[in-house]
mmCIF file of C-alpha atoms in Angstrom:
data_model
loop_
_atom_site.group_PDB
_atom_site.id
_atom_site.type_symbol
_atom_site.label_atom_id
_atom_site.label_comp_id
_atom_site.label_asym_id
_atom_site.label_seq_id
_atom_site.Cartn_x
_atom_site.Cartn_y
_atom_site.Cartn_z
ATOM 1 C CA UNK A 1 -49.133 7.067 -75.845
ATOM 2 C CA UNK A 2 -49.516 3.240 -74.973
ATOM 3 C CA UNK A 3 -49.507 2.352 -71.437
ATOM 4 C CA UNK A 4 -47.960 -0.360 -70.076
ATOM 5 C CA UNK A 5 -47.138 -2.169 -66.868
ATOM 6 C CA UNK A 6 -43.333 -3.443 -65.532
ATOM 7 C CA UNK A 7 -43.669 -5.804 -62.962
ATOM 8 C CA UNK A 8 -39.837 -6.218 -60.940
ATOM 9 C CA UNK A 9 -39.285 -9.808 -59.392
ATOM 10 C CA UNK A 10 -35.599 -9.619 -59.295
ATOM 11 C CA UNK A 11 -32.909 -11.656 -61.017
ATOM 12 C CA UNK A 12 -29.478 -10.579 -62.156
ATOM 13 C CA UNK A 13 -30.924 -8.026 -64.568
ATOM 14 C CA UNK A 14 -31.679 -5.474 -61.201
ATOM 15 C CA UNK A 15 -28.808 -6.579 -58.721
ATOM 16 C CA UNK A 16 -25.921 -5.045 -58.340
ATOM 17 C CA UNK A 17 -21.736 -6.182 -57.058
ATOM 18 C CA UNK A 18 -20.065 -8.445 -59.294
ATOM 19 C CA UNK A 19 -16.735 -10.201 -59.720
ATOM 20 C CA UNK A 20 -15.088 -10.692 -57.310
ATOM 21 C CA UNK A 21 -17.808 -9.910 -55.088
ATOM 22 C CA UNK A 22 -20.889 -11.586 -55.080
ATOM 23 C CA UNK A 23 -24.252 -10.391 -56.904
ATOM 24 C CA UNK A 24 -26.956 -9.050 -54.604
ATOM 25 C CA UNK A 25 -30.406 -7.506 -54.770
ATOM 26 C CA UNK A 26 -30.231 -3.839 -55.132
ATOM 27 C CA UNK A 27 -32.672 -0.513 -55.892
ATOM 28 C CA UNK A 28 -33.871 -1.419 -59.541
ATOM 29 C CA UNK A 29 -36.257 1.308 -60.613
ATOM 30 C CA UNK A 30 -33.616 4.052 -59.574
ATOM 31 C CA UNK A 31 -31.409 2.421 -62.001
ATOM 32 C CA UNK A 32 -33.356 1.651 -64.616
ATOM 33 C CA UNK A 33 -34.467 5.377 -65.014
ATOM 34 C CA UNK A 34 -30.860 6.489 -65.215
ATOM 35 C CA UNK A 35 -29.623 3.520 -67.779
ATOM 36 C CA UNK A 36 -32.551 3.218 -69.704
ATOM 37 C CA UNK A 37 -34.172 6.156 -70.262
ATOM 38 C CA UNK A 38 -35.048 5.192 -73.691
ATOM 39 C CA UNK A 39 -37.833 2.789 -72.224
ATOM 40 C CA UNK A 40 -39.915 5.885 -71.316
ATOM 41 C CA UNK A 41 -39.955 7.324 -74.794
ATOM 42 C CA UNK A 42 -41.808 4.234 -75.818
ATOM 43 C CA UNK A 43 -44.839 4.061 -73.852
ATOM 44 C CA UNK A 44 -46.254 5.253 -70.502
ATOM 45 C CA UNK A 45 -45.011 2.975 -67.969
ATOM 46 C CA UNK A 46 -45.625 1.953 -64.416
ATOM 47 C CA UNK A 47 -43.407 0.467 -62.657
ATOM 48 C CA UNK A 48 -44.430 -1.806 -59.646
ATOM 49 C CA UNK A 49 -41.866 -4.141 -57.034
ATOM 50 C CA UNK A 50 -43.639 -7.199 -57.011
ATOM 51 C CA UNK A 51 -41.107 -8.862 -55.305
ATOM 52 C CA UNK A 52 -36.915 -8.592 -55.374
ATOM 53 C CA UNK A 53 -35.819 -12.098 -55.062
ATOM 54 C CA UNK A 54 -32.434 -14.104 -56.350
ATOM 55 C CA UNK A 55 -34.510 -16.094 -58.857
ATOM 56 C CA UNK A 56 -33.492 -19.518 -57.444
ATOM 57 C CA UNK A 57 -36.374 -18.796 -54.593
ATOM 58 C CA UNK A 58 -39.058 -18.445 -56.975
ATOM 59 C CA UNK A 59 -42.025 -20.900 -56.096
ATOM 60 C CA UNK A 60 -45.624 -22.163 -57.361
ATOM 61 C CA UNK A 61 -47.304 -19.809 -54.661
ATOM 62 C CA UNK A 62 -45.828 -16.879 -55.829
ATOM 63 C CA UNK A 63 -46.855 -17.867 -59.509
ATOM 64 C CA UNK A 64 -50.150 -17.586 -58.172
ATOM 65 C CA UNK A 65 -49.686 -14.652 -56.923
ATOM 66 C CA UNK A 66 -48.331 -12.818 -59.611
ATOM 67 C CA UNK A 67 -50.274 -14.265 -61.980
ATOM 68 C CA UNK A 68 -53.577 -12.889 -59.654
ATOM 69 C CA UNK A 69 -51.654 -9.516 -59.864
ATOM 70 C CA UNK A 70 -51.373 -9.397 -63.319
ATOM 71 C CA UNK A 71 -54.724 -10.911 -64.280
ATOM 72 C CA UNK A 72 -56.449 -7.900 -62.032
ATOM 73 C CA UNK A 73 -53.810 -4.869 -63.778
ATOM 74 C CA UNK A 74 -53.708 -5.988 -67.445
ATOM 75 C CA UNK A 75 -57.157 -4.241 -68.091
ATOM 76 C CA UNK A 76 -55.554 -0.893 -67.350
ATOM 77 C CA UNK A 77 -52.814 -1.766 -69.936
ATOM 78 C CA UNK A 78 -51.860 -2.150 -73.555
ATOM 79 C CA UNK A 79 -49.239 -5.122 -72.405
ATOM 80 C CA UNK A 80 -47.121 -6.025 -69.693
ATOM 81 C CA UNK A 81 -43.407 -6.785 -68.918
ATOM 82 C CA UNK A 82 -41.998 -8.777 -66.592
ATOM 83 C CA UNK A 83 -38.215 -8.816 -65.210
ATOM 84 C CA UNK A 84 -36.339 -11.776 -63.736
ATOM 85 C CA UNK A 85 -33.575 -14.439 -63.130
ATOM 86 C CA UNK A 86 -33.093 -16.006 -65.643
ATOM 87 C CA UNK A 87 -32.565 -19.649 -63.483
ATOM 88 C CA UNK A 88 -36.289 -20.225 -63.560
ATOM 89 C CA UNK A 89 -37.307 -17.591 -65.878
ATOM 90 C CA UNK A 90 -38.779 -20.783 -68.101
ATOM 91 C CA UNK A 91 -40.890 -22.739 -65.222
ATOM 92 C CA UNK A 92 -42.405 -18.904 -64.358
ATOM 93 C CA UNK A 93 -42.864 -18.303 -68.215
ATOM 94 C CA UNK A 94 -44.752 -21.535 -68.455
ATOM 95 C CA UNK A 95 -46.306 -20.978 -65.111
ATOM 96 C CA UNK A 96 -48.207 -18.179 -66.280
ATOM 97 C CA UNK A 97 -49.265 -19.512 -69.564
ATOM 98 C CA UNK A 98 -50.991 -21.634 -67.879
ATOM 99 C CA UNK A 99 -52.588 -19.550 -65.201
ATOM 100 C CA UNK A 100 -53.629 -16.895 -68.039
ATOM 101 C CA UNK A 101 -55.440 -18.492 -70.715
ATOM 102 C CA UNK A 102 -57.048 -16.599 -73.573
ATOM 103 C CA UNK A 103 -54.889 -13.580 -72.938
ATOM 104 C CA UNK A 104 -55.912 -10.665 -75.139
ATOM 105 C CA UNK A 105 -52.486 -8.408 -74.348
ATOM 106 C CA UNK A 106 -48.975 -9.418 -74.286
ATOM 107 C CA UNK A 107 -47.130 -10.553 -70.993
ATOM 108 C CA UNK A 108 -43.545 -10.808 -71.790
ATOM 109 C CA UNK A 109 -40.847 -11.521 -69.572
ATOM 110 C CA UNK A 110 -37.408 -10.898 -69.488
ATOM 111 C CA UNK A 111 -33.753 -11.021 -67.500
ATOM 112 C CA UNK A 112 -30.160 -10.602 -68.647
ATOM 113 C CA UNK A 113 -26.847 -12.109 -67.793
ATOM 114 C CA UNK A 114 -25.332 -9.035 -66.506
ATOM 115 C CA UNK A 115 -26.706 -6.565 -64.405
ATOM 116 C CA UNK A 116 -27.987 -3.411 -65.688
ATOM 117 C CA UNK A 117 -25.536 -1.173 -63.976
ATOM 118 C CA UNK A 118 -22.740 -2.658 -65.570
ATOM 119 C CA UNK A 119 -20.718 -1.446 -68.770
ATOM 120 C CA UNK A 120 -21.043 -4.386 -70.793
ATOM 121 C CA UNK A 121 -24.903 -5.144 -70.043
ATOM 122 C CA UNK A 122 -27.050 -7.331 -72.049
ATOM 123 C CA UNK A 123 -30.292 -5.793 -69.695
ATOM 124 C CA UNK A 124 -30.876 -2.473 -71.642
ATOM 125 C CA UNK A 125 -31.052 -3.969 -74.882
ATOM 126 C CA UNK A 126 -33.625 -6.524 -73.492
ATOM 127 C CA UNK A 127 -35.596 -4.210 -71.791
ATOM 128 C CA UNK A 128 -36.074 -1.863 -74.693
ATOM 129 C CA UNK A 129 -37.029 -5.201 -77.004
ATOM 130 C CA UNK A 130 -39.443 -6.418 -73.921
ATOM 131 C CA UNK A 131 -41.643 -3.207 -74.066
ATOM 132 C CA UNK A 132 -41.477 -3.093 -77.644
ATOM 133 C CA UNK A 133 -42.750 -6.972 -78.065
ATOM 134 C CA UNK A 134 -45.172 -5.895 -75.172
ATOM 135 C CA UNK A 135 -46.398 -3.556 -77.637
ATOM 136 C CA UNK A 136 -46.183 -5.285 -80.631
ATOM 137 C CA UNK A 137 -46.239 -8.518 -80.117
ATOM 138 C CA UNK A 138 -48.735 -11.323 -80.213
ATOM 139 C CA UNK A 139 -50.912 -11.844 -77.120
ATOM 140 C CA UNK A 140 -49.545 -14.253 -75.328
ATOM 141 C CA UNK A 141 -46.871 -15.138 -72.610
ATOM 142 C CA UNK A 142 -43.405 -14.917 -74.104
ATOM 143 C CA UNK A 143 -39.091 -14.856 -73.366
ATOM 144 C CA UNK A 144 -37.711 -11.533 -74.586
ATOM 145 C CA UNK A 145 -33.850 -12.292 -74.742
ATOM 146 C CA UNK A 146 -30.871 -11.565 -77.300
ATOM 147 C CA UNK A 147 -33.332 -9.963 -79.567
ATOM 148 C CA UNK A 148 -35.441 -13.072 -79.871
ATOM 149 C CA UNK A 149 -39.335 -13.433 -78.853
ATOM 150 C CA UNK A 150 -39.260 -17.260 -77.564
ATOM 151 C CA UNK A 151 -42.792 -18.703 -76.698
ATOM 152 C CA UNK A 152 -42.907 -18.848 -72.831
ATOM 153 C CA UNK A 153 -43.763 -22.788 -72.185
ATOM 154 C CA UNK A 154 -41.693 -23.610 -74.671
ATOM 155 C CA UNK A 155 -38.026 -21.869 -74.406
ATOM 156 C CA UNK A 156 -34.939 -23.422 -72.367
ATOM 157 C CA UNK A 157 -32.270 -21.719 -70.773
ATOM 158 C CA UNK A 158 -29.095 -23.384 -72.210
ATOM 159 C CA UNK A 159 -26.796 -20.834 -71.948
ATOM 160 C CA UNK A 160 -25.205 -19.719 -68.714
ATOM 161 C CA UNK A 161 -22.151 -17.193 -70.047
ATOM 162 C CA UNK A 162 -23.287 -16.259 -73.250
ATOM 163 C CA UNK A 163 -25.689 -13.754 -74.086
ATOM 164 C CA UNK A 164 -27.912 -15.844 -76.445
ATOM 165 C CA UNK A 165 -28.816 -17.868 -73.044
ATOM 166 C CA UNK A 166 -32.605 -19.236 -74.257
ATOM 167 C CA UNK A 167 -33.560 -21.097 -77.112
ATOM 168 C CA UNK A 168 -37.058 -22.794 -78.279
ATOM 169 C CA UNK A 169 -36.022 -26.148 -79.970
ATOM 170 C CA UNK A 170 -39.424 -27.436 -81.013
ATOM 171 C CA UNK A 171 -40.988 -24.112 -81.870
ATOM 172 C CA UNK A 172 -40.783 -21.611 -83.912
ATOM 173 C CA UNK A 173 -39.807 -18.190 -82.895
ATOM 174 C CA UNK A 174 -42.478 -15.549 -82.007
ATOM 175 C CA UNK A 175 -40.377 -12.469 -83.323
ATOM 176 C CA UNK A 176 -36.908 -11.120 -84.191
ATOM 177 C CA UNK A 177 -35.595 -8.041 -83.219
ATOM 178 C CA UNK A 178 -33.020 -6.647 -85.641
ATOM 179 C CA UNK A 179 -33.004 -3.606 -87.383
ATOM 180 C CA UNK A 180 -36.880 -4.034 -87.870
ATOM 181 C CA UNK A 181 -38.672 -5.741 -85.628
ATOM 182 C CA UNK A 182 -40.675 -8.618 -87.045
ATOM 183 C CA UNK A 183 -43.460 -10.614 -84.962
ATOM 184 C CA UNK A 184 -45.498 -14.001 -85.699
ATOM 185 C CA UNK A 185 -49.170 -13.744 -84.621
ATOM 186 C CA UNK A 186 -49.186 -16.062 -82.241
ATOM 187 C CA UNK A 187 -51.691 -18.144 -80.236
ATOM 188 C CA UNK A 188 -55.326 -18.224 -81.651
ATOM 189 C CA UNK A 189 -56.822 -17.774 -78.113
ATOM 190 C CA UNK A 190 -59.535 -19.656 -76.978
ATOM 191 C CA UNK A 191 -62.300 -18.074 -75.222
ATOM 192 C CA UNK A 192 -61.916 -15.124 -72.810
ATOM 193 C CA UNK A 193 -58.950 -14.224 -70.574
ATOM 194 C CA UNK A 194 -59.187 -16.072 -67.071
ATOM 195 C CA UNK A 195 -57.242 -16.512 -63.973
ATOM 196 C CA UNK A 196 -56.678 -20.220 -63.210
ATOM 197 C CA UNK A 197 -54.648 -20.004 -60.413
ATOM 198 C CA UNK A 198 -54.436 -23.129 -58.601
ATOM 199 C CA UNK A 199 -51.470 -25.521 -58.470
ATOM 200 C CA UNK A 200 -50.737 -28.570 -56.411
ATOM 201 C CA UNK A 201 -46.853 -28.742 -55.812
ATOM 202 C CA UNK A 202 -46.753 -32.070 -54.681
ATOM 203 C CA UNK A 203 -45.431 -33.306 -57.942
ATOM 204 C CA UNK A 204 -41.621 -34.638 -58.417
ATOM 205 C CA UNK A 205 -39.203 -34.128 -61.537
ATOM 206 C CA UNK A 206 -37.480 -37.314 -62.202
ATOM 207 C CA UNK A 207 -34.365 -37.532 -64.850
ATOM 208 C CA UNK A 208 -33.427 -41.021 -65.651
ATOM 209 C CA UNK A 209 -30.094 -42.187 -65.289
ATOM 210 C CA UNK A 210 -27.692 -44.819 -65.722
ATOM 211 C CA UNK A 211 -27.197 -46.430 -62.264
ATOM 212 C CA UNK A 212 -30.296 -45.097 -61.033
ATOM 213 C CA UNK A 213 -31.854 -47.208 -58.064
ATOM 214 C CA UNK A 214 -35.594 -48.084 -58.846
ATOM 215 C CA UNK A 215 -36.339 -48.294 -54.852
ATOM 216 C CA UNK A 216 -35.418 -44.460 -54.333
ATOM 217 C CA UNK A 217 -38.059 -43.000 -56.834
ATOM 218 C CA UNK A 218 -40.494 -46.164 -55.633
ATOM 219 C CA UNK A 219 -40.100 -44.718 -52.016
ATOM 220 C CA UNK A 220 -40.585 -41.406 -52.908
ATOM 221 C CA UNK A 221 -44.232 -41.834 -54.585
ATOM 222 C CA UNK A 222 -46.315 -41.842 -51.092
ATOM 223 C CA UNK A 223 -45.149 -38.612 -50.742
ATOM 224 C CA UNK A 224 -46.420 -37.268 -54.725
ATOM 225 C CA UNK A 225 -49.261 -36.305 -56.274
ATOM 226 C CA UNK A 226 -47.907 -36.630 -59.312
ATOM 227 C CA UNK A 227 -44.496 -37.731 -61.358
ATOM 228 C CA UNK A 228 -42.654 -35.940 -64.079
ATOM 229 C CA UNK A 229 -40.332 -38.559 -65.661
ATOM 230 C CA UNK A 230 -37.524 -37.156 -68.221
ATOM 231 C CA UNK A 231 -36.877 -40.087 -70.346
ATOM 232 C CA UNK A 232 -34.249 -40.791 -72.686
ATOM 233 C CA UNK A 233 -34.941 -40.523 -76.418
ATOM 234 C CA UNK A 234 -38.387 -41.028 -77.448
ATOM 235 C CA UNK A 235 -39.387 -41.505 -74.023
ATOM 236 C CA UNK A 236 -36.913 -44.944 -72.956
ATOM 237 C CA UNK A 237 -36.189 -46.246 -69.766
ATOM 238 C CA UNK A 238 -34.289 -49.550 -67.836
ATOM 239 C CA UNK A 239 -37.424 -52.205 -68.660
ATOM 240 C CA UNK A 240 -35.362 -55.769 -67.986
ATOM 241 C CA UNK A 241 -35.765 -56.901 -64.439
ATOM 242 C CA UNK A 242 -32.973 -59.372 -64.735
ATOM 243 C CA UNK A 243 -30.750 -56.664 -64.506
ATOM 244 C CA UNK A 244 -32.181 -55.213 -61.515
ATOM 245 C CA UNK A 245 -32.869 -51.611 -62.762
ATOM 246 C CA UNK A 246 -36.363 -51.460 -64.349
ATOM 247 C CA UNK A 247 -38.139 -49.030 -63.754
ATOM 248 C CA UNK A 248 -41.284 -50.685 -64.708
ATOM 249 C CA UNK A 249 -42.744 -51.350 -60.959
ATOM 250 C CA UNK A 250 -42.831 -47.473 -60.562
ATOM 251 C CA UNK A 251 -45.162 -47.168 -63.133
ATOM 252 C CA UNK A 252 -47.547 -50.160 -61.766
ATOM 253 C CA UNK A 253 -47.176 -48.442 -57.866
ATOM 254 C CA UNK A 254 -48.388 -45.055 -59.461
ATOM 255 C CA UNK A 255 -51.022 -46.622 -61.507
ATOM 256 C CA UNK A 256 -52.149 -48.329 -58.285
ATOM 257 C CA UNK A 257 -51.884 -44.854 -55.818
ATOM 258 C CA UNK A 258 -53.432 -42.815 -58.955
ATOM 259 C CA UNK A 259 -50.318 -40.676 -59.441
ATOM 260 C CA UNK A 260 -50.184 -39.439 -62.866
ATOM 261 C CA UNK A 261 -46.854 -39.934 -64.634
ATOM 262 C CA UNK A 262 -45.932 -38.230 -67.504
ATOM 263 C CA UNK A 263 -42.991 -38.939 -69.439
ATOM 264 C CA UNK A 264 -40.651 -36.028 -71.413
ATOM 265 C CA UNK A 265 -37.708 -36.622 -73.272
ATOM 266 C CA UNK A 266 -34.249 -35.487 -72.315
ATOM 267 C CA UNK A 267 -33.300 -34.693 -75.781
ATOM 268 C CA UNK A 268 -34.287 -30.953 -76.465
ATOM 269 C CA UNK A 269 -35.348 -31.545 -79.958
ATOM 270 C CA UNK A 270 -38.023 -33.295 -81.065
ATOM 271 C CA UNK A 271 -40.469 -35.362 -78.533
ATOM 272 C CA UNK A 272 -41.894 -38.703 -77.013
ATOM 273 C CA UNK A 273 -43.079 -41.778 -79.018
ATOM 274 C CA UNK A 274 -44.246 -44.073 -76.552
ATOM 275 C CA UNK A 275 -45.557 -46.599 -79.110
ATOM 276 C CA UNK A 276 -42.342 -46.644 -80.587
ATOM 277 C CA UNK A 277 -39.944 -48.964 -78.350
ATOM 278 C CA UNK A 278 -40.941 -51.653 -75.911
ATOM 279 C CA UNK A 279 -40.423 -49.887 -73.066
ATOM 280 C CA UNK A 280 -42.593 -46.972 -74.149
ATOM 281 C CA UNK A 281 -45.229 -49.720 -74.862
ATOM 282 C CA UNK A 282 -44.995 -51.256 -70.883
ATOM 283 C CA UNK A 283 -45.129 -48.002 -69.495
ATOM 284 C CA UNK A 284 -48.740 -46.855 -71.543
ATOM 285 C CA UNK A 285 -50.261 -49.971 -70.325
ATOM 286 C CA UNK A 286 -49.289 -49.078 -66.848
ATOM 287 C CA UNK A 287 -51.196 -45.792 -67.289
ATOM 288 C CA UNK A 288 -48.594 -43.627 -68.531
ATOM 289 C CA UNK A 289 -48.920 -40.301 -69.770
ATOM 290 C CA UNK A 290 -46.963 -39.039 -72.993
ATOM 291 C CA UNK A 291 -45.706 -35.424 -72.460
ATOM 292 C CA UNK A 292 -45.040 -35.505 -76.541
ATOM 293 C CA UNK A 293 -42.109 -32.207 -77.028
ATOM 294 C CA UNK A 294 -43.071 -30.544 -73.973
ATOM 295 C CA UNK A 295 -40.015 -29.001 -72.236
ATOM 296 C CA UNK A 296 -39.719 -30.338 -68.722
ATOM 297 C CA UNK A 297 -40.772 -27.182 -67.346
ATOM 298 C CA UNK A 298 -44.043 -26.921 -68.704
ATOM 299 C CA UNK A 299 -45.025 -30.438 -68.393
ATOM 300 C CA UNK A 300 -44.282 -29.999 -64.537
ATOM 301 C CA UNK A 301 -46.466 -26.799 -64.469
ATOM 302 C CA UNK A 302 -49.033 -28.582 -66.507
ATOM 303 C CA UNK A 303 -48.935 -31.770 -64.206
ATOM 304 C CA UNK A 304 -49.570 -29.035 -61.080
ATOM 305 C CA UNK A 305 -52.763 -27.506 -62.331
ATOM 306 C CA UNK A 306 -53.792 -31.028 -63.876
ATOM 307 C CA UNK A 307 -53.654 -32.071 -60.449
ATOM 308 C CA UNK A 308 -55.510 -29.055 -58.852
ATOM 309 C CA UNK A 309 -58.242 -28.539 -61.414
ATOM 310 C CA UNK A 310 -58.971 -32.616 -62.202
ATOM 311 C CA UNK A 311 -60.031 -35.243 -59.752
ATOM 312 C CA UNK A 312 -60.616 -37.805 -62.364
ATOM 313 C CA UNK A 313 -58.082 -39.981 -63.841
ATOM 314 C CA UNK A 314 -59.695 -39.228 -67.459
ATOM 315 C CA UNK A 315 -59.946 -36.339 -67.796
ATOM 316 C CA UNK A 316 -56.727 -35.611 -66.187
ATOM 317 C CA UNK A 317 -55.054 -37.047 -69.142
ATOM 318 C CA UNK A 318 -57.018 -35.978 -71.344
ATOM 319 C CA UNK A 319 -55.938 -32.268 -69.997
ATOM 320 C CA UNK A 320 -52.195 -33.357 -69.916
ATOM 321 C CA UNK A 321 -52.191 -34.700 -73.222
ATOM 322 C CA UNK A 322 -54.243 -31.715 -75.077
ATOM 323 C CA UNK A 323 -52.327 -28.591 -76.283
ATOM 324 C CA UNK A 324 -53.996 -25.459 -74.051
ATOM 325 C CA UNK A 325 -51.339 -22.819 -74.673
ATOM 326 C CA UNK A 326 -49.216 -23.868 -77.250
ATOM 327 C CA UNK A 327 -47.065 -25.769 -74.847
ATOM 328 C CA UNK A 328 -46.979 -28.824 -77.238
ATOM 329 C CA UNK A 329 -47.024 -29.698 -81.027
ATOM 330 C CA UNK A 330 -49.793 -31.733 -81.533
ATOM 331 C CA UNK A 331 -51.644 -34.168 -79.135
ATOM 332 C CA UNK A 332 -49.972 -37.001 -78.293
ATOM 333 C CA UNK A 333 -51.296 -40.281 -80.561
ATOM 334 C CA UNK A 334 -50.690 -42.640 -78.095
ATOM 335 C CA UNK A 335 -53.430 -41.851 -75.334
ATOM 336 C CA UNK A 336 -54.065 -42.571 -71.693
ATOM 337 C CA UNK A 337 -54.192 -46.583 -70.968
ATOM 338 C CA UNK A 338 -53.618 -47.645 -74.800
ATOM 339 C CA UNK A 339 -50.672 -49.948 -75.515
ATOM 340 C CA UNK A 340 -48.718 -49.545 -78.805
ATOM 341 C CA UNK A 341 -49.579 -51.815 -81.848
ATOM 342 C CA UNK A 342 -46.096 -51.365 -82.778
ATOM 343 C CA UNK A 343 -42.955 -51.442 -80.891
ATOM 344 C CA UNK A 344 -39.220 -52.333 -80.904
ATOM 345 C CA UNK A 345 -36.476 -52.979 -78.189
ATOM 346 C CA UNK A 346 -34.837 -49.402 -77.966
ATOM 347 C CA UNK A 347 -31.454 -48.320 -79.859
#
């Protein structure tokens, strides 16, 4: 029989209350054994409490530390799974992409929208899919959710009352679960598995916004190591000074402190141009960094261990811009310093 490891971190899926009361932390593994008893047909599993936390307090330093833990128990295993909330389920799902390259065994993580005590549950179904993509699935870090396998770094949660809450705009899914269960091969892994845990969490997620005072981000970069900015479109911003919101100076002040700034799109499909409009253009010869169709969340994880693992401007970029783990389509073609040839005032 296969063996495999559950790793609890809490979330929704293993609280318990409900309406009207509030949802709580409760006993998981005690409930799971009486709901789901199915799980333990599949494979021989160990269950371990890594943590029981509301997901909302997940942080970088205890991505670290579960990605440590699982680097260390995954020899002993034919796969993992990992429970939790679904509010950051995506930044930990990138998170460890990152920290486990060249994974040999699947890590797949999963939540639900209900907990798994209650009637009307979406948690047993995605448990029993989780250990079976932990089985069968390719070897890399994935979503298990609504009977789809979602790439880890690059699935979104978009939902918050429906059960279908994750999607994966910009890449194809890694399996579907229906009445046979059907699974892509996934990542061509380079090299061995390793533990890179560092990350440096002084970074900052910036959305760009109408209205949106160029002095309060400018104020904020003493403070950052590094800048995630979410764009509009192919990767647009305010560029005309006469009208007192460019954003252009922030990109010169970072240049000038050596605070990386790569730029995401807030549209979910599809990715950054930045040789494509004029602003785009300003911004690369300021230093910019495209993120290409990274989601947020995975350009922000990426940006952390950039930071931690790369003291040189280069080669910083040339890690930010490179696809490691599948987190992006293709490299970016605009690179590090190079203005576009071509470019147009925005739509």
């Amino acid at each position: 029989m296969p063996r495999l490891l559950l790793l609890h971190t809490g979330g929704t899926l293993g609280m318990a209350g409900g309406r009207p009361s509030a949802l709580r932390p409760a006993a998981f593994f005690k409930t799971l054994k009486s709901r789901c008893p199915e799980l333990f047909q599949l494979a021989d599993i160990e269950l371990e409490l890594f943590c029981n936390l509301d997901s909302s307090e997940m942080q970088p330093e205890l991505w670290s530390r579960l990605a440590t833990h699982l680097h260390r128990r995954l020899p002993d295993f034919d796969g993992a799974v990992v429970t939790h909330g679904t509010d950051t389920l995506a930044y930990t799902a990138s998170a460890l992409s990152f920290l486990l390259p060249g994974l040999d065994k699947p890590v797949v993580m999963t939540g639900s929208q209900r907990p798994l005590g209650e009637v009307r549950s979406d948690a047993r179904l995605n448990l029993i899919d989780a250990v079976l993509s932990a089985l069968q699935g390719p070897p890399e870090v994935s979503i298990c959710f609504d009977s789809h396998l979602y790439r880890g770094n690059r699935a979104r949660k978009v939902k918050v009352a429906e059960y279908d809450a994750f999607d994966s705009p910009n890449c194809p899914l890694l399996g579907t679960l229906g009445v046979e269960a059907t699974f892509a091969p996934g990542l061509r892994q380079k090299g061995p598995r390793r533990l890179r845990e560092r990350l440096e969490s002084r970074v900052f997620l910036l959305k760009v916004f109408p209205g949106l005072d160029p002095a309060l981000p400018l104020a904020l970069l003493p403070q950052v190591r590094g800048l995630v900015l979410e764009a509009y479109g192919a990767g647009n911003y305010p560029l005309d000074p006469k009208l007192g919101h460019s954003l252009l100076p922030l990109f010169r002040e970072a240049r000038a402190r050596d605070v990386p700034v790569v730029v995401v799109s807030q549209a979910h499909h599809n990715g950054v141009d930045l040789s494509l409009y004029e602003s785009g253009a300003a911004a690369l010869a300021e230093g910019a960094l495209s993120g290409g169709d990274m989601t947020p969340s995975a350009a922000l994880v990426k940006l952390m261990q950039g930071l931690a693992y790369h003291q040189d401007r280069e080669a910083r970029a040339r890690f930010i811009q490179t696809p490691i783990v599948g987190e992006m389509t293709d490299r970016p073609s605009n690179v590090h310093g190079t203005p576009a040839k071509k470019s147009r005032r925005a739509r």
